[in-house]
Coordinates of C-alpha atoms and ligand atoms in Angstrom, one line a residue:
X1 CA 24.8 -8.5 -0.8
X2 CA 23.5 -10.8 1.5
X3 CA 22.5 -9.6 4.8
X4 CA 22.3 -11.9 7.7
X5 CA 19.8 -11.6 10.1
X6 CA 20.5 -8.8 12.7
X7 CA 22.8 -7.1 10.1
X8 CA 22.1 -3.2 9.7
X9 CA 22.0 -3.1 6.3
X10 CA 18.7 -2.4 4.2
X11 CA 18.2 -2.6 0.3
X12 CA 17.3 -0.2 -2.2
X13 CA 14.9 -2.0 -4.0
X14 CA 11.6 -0.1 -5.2
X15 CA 9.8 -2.5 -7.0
X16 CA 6.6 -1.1 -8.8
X17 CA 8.3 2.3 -9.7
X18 CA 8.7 3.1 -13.1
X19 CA 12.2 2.9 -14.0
X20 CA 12.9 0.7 -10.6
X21 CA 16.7 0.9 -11.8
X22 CA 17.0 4.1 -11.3
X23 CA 15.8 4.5 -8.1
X24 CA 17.9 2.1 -7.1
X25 CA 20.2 3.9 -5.2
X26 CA 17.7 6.0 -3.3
X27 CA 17.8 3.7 -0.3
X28 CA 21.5 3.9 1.3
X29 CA 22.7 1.7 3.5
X30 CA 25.6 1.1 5.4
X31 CA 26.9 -1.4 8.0
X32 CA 26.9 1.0 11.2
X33 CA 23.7 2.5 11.9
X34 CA 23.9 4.7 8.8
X35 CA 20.3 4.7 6.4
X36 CA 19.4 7.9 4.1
X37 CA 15.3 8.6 4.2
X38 CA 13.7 6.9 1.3
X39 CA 11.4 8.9 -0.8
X40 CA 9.0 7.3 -3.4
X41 CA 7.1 10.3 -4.1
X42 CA 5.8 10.2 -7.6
X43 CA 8.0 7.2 -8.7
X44 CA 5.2 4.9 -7.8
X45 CA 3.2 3.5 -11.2
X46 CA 0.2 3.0 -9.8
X47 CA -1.6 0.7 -11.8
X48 CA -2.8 -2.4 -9.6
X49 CA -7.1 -2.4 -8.5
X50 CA -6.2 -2.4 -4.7
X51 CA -7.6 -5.8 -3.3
X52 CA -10.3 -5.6 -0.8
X53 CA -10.0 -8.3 1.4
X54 CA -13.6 -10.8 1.3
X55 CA -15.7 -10.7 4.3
X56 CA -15.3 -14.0 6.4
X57 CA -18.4 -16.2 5.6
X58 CA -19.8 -17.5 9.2
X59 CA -21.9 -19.9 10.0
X60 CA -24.8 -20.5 12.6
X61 CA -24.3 -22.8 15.7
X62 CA -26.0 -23.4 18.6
X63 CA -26.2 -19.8 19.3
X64 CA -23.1 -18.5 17.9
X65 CA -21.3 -17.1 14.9
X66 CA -18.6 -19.9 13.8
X67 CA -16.0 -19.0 11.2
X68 CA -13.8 -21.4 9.8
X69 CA -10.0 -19.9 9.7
X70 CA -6.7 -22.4 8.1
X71 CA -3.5 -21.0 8.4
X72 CA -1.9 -22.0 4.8
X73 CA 1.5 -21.2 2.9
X74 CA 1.3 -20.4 -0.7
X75 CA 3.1 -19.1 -3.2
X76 CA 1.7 -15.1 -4.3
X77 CA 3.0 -13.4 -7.1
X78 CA 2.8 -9.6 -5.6
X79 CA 5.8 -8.1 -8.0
X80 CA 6.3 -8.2 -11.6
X81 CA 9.9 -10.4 -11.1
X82 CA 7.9 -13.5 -9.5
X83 CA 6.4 -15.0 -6.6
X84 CA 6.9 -14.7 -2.9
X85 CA 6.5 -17.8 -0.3
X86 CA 3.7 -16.2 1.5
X87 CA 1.6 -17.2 4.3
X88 CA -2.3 -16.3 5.2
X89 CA -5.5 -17.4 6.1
X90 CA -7.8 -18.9 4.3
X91 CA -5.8 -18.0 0.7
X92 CA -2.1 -17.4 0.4
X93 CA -1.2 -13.9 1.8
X94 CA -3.3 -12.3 4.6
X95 CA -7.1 -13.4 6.0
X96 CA -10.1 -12.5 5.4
X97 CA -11.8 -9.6 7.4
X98 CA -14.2 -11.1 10.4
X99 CA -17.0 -9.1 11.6
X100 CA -19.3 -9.3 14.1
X101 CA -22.0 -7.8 16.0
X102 CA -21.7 -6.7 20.0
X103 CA -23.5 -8.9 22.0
X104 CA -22.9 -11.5 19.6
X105 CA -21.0 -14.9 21.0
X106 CA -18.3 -15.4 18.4
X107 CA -16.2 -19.1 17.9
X108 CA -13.1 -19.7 15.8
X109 CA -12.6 -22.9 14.3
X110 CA -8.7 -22.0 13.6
X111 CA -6.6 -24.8 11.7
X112 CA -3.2 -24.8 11.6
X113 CA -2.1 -26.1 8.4
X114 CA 1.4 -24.3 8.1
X115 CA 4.4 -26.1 8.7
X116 CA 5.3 -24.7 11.9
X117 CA 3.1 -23.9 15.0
X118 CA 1.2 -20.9 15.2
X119 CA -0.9 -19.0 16.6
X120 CA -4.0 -16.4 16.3
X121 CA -4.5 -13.5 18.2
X122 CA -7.3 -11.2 18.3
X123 CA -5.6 -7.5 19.2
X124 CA -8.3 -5.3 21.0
X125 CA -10.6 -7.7 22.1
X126 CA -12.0 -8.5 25.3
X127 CA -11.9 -11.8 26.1
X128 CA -11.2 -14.5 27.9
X129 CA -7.3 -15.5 28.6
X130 CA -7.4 -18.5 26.9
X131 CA -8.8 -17.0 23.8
X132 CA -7.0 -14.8 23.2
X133 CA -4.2 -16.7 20.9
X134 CA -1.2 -15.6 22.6
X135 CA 1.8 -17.6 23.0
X136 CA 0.9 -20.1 25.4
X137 CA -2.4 -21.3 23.0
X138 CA -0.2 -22.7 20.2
X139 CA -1.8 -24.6 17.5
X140 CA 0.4 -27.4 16.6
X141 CA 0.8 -28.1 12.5
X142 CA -2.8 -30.1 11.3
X143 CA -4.3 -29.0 14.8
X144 CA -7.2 -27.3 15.5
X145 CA -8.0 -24.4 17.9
X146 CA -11.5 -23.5 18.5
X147 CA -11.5 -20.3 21.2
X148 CA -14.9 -18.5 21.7
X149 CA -16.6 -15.4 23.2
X150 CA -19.1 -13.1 23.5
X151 CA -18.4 -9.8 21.5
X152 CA -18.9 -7.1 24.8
X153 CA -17.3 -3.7 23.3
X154 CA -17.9 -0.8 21.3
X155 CA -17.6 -1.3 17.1
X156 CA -14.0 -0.8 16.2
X157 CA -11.8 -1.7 13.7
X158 CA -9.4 -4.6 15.4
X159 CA -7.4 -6.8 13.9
X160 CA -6.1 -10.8 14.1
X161 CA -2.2 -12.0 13.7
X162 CA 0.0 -14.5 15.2
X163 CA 1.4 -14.3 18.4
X164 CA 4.1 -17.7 18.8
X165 CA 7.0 -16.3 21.1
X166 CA 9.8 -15.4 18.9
X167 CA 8.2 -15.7 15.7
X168 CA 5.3 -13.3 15.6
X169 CA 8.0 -10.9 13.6
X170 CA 7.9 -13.4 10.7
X171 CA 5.2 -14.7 10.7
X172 CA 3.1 -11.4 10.1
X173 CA 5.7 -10.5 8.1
X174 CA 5.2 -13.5 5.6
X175 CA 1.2 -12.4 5.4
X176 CA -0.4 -13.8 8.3
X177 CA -2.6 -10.6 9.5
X178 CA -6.6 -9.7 8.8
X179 CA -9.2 -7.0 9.9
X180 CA -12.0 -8.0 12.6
X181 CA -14.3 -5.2 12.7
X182 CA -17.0 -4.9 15.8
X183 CA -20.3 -3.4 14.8
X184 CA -23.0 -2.0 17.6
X185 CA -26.3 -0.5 16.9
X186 CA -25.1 3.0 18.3
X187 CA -22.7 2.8 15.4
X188 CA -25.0 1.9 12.7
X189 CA -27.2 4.5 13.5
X190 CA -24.9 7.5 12.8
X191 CA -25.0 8.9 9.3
X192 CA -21.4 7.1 8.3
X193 CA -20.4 5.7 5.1
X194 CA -20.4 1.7 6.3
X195 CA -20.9 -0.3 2.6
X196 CA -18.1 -2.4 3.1
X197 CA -15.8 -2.3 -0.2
X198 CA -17.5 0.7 -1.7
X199 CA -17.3 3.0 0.7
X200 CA -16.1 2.1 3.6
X201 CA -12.4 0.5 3.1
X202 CA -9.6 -1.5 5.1
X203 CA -6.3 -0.7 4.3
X204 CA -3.7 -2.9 5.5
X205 CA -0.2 -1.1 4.9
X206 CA 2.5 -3.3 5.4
X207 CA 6.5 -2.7 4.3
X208 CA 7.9 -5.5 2.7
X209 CA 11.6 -6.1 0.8
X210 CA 11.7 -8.4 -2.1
X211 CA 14.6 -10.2 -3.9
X212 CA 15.1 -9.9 -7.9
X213 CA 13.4 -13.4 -8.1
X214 CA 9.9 -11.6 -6.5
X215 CA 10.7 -13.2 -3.0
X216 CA 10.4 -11.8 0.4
X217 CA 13.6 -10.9 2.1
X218 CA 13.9 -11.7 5.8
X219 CA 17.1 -10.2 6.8
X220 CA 18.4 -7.0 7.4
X221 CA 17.5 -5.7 10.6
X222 CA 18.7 -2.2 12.1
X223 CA 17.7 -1.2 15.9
X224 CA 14.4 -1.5 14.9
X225 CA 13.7 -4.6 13.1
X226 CA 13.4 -4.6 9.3
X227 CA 12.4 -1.6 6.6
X228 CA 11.1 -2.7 3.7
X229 CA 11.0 0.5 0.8
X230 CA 8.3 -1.5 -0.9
X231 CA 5.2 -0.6 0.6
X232 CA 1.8 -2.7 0.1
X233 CA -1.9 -2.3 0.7
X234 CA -3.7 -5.2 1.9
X235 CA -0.9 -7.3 -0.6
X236 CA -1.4 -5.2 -3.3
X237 CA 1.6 -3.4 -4.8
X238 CA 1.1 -0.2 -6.3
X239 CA -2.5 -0.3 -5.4
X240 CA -5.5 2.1 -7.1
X241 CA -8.8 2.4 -6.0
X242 CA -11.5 3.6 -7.4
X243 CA -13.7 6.3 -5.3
X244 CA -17.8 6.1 -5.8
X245 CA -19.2 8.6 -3.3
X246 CA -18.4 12.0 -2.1
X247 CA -17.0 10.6 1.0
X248 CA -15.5 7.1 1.9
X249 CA -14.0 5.9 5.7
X250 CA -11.1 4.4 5.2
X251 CA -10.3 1.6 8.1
X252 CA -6.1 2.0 8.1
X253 CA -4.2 -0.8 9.9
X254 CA -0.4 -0.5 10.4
X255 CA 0.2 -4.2 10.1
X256 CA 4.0 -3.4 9.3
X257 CA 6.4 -5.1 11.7
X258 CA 8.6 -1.8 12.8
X259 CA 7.4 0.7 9.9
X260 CA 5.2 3.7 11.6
X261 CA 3.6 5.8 8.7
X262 CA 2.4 10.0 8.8
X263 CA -0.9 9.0 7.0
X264 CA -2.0 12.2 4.7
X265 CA -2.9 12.5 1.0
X266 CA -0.7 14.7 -1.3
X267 CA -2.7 17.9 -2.0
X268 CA -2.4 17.9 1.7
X269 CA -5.8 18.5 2.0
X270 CA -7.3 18.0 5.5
X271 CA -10.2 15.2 6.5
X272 CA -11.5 13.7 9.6
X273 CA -10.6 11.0 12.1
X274 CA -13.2 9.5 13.4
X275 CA -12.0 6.2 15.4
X276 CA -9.0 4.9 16.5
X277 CA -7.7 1.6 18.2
X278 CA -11.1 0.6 20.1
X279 CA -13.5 2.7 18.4
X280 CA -15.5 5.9 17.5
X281 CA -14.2 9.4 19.4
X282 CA -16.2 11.5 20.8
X283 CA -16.5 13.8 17.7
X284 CA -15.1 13.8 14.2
X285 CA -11.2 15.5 14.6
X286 CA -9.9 17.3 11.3
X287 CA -6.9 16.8 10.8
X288 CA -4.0 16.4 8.0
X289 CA -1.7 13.6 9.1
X290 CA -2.5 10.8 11.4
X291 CA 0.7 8.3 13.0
X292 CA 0.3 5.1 13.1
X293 CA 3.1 2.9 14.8
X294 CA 2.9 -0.5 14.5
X295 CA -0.6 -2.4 15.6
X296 CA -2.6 0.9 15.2
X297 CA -5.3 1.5 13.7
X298 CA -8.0 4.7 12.6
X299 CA -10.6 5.7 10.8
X300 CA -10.7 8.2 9.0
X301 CA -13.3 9.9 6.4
X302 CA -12.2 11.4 2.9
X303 CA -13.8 13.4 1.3
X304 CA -13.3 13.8 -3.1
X305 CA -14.9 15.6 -5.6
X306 CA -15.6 14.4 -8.8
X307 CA -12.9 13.5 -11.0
X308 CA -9.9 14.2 -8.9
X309 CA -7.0 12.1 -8.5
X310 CA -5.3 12.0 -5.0
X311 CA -2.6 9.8 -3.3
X312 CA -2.6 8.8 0.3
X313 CA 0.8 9.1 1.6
X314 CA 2.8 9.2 4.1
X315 CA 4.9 12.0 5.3
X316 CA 8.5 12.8 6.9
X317 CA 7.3 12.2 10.9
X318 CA 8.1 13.3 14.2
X319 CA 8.4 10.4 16.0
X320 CA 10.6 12.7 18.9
X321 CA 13.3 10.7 17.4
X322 CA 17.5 12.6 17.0
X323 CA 18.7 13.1 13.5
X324 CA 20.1 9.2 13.2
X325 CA 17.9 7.3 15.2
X326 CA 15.4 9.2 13.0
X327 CA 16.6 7.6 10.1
X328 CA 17.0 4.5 10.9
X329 CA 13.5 4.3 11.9
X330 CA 12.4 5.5 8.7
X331 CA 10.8 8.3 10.2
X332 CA 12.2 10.7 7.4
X333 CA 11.1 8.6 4.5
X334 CA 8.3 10.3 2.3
X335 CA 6.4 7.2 0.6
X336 CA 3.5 7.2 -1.7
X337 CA 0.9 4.8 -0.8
X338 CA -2.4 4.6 -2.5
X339 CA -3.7 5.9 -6.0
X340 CA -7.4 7.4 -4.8
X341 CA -9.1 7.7 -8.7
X342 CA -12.9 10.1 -8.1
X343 CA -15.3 8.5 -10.8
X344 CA -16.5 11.6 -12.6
X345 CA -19.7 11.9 -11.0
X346 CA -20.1 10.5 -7.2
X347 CA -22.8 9.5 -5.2
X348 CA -24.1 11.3 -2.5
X349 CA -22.9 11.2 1.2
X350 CA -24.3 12.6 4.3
X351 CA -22.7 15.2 6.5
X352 CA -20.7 13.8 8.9
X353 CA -22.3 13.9 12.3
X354 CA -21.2 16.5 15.2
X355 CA -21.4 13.8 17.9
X356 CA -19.9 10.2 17.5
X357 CA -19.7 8.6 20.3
X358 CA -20.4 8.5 24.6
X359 CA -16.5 8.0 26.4
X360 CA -17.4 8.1 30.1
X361 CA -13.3 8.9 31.5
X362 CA -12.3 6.2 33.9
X363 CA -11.6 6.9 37.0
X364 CA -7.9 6.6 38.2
X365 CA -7.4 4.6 41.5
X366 CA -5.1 5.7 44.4
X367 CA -1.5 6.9 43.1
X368 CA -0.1 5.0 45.5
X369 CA -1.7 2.1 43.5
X370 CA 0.3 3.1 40.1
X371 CA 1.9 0.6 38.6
X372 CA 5.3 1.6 36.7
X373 CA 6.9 -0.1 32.9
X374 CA 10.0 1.0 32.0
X375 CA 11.3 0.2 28.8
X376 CA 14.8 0.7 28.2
X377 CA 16.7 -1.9 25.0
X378 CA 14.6 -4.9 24.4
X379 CA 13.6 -4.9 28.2
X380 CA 10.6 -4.0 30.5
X381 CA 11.3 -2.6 33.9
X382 CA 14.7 -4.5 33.7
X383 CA 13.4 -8.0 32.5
X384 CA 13.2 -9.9 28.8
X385 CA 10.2 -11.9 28.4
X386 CA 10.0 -15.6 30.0
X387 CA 7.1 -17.7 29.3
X388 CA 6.8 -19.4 33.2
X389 CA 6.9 -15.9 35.2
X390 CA 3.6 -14.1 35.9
X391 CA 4.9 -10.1 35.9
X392 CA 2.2 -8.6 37.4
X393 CA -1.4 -9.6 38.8
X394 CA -4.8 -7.8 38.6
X395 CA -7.9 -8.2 40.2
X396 CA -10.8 -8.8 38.6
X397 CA -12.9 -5.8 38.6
X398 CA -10.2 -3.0 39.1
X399 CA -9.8 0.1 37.2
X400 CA -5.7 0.5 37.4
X401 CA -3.3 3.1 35.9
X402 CA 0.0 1.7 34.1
X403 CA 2.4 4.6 33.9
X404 CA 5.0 3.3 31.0
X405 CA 8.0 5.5 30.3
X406 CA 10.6 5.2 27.6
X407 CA 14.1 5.5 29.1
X408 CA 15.6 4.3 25.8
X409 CA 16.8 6.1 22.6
X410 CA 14.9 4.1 20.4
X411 CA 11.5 4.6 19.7
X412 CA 8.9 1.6 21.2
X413 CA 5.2 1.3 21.6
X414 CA 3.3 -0.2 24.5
X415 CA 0.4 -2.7 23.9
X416 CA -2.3 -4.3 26.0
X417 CA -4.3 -7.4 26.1
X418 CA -8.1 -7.7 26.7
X419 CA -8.5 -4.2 27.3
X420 CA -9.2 -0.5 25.9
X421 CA -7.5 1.9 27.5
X422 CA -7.6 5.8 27.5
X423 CA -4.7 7.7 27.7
X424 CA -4.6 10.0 31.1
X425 CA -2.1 12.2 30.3
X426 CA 1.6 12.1 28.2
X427 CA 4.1 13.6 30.1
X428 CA 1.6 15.6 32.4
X429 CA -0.6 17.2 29.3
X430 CA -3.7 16.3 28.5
X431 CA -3.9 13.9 25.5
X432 CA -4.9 15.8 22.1
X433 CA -7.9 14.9 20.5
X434 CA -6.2 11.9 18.4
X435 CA -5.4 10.2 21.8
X436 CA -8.6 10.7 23.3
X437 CA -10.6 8.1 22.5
X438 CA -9.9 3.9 23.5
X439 CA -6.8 2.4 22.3
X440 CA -5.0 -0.4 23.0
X441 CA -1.2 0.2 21.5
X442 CA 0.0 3.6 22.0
X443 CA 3.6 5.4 20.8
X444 CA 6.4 6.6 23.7
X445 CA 8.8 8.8 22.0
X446 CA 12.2 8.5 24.1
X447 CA 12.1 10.0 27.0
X448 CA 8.4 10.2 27.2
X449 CA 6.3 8.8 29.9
X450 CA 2.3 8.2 29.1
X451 CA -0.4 6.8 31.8
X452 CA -2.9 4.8 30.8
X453 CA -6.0 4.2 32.5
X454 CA -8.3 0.7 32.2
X455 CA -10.9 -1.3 33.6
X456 CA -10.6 -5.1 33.9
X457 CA -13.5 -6.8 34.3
X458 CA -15.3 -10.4 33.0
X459 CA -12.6 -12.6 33.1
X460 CA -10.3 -14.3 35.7
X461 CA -7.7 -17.0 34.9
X462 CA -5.4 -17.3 37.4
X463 CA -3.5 -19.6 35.4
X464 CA -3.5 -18.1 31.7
X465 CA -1.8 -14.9 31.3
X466 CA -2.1 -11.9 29.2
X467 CA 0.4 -10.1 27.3
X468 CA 1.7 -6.5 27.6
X469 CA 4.6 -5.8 24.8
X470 CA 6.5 -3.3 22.5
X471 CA 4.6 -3.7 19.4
X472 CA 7.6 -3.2 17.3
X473 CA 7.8 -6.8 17.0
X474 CA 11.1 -7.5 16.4
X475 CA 11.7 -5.9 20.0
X476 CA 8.7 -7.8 21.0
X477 CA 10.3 -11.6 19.8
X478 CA 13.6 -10.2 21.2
X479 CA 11.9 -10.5 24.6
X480 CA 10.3 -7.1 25.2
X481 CA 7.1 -8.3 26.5
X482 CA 5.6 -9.5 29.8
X483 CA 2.7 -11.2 31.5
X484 CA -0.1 -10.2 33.3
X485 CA -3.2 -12.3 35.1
X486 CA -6.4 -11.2 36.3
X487 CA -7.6 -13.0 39.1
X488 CA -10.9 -12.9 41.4
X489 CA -10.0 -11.1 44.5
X490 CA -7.6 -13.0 46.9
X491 CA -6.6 -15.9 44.3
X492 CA -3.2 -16.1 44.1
X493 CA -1.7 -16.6 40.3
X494 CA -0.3 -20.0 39.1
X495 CA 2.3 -19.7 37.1
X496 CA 2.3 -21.4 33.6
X497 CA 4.7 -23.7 33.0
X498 CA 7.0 -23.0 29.8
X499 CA 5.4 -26.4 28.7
X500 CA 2.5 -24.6 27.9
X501 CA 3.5 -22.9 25.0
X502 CA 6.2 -23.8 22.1
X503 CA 9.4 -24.4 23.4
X504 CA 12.2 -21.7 23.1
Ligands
C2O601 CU1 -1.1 -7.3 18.1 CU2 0.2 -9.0 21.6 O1 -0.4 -8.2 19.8
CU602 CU1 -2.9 -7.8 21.1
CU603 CU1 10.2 -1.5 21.0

């Protein structure tokens, strides 16, 4: 079988799994829109020390923090059958994980050295337009892109990928992705487990399909983009790790392409979510599952006693999705993720605190001064993604409210640039507690309208837009994505010419 790209056709292949053969057939496929859930649950051998992704090392210059980022391609052996062609930063699959302190002025020195341009972006951060590494700041192969800025936002767990128009799909896909966590001194003073590889984790859970030669596959798209059945954390297949204290945060990233995952473990037990896209909630929300579509991220604390074993996993979902369209979106597909292994005896952890963090609610602007997204195939409000039109302007300074509705059968996300924004209300109800603090990609079920409310402010570029997309990121490459500037009041936008970026 050879699936072109666009087919709807997915492999069965479960590499990792202890008699893989057998489960070969779990994954059916078939050419129109048919795909029967995929369910991994106990068939994974869990037997590789989960990599932990090094800290960037940074450097001092004239005032800032300056870390040194190469795009490369390598070769990474990630399944027993042989090596993929991966791509990453700094090593040959993924990047490093930045960090930095608010307040601090932070400068990139990126260097292209794939064969194809590229480009970084820095989802959730604030910061200037042309920083932020979308598609019209290419880096050309052997170029270098150096963007800086001052770190003005609460600590969060955000994250860095490309973003050329068209690509970004495959290039994350081929291992381009890393963690940039934001620390603040509000954070570091609460009682929460923050030793970075021992306690306090990134997990980046990505869905990948690999050919009997241990290579990525790249084809095979349904309505959604691709579905890999072989799940990996931060590249590692079959990943363990090793628990040392009573309770550990766990910093999970969806970095899959389409793939959204019903994070839980498989006692079922219930544990705390403490942060989501842009940072800390107001207070520590138990819960049992937590949904992350693709871009999203959350914190969440664990807690273990001694000795126990315990798989994160993730569960059958309800992603408001009918019985097919269900399917195909792998929202019925039970997967085991992550081996957590207690050591016998754990060191302490304090309580988690009551109180987490200060979220002052915006305040929403006149109605009348709404503005409406409607996404409906690969389009918003009626219109595919082109590189020289400015979609909508903001001033500088404005708090606005985006009301973005899903008139589609399929399910999509909505993501924003250079902001955090809180979620007003879905569908006229208050958001639960999950959706209460700052994100900045949030899910719309079909048929589901949420309105987001955000504050622009520090930077005007007339002439350098920001992006707005579907997260899903074939449907984002496919054109589902538009452009916003923010502009000082009275300056009228200049629209970029398609020059600027890599030519489609
Ligand atoms: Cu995570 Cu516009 O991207
Ligand atoms: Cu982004
Ligand atoms: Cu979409």
């Amino acid at each position: 079988m050879t699936p072109r790209r666009g087919e709807l056709t997915r492999r069965g292949f479960l590499a990792g799994a202890t008699g893989a053969a057998a489960v070969l057939a779990l994954a059916g496929c078939g050419p129109f829109g048919f795909r029967a859930p995929v369910n991994t649950v106990g068939r994974v051998d869990f037997r590789n020390p989960l990599h932990i992704p090094p800290l960037a090392e940074s450097v001092q210059d004239g005032g800032a923090r300056v870390f040194d980022l190469v795009a490369q391609a390598g070769r990474s052996a990630i399944v027993p059958s042989g090596t993929a062609e991966t791509w990453g930063i700094n090593g040959p699959l993924l990047g490093p994980t930045l960090r930095a302190h608010r307040g601090e002025q932070v400068r990139i020195r990126f260097r292209n050295d794939l064969p194809v341009p590229t480009t970084l972006h820095w989802h959730g951060m604030h910061l200037p337009a042309v920083a932020d590494g979308g598609p019209h700041q290419m880096v050309a192969p052997g170029e270098t892109w150096e963007p800086g800025w001052k770190v003005a936002q609460p600590a969060a767990s955000l994250w860095y990928h490309p973003h050329p128009h068209g690509e970004t799909e495959i290039h994350v896909y081929r291992g381009m992705a890393g963690l940039f966590i934001l620390d603040d001194d509000d954070e570091a003073a609460l009682p929460l487990p923050r030793t970075y590889g021992v306690d306090d984790i990134p997990l980046i859970v990505q869905d990948k399909t690999f050919d009997a030669s241990g290579g990525l596959i790249e084809t095979g798209r349904g309505n959604i983009g691709m579905l890999g059945d072989t799940i990996l954390v931060n590249g590692t297949l079959a990943p363990v790790l090793d628990l040392t204290a009573e309770r550990t945060r766990l910093r999970i990233l969806n970095g899959s392409t389409a793939r959204s995952y019903a994070f839980g473990f498989s006692d079922d037990r219930g544990f705390h979510l403490i942060a989501t896209d842009g940072g800390l909630l107001r207070e520590p929300v138990p819960v049992r599952r937590v949904t992350l579509t693709p871009g999203e991220r959350a914190e969440i604390v664990l807690a273990a006693t001694g000795g126990e074993s315990i798989t994160l996993r993730s569960f059958p979902q309800d992603l408001g999705l009918s019985g097919g369209a269900a399917d195909m979106a792998g929202a019925n597909d039970e997967l085991d993720l992550l081996l957590l292994r207690a050591a016998a005896t754990l060191t302490p952890s304090a309580q988690l605190p009551a109180h987490l963090a200060e979220i002052a609610p915006l305040t929403p602007p006149h109605e009348l001064d709404w503005r409406k997204f409607d996404l409906r195939g690969v389009q918003i409000n009626g219109k595919t993604m082109d590189m020289a039109r400015i979609d909508t302007v903001v001033e500088l300074d404005t708090t606005e409210v985006w009301e973005v509705r899903n008139s589609d059968g399929q399910p999509h996300n909505f993501h924003v640039h250079d902001v955090q924004f809180q979620i007003l209300d879905l569908d006229d109800a208050a958001p639960p507690p999950e959706l209460s603090g700052w994100k900045d990609t949030v899910y719309l079920p079909p048929g589901r309208r949420v309105r987001l409310i955000m504050r622009f402010t520090d930077y005007a570029d007339p002439a350098v837009p920001y992006m707005y997309h579907c997260h899903l990121l074939w449907h984002e490459d496919l054109g589902m994505m538009g452009q916003f500037v923010v502009v000082e009041p009275g300056q009228a936008p200049v629209a970029p010419g398609p020059e600027t970026g890599h030519a489609h």
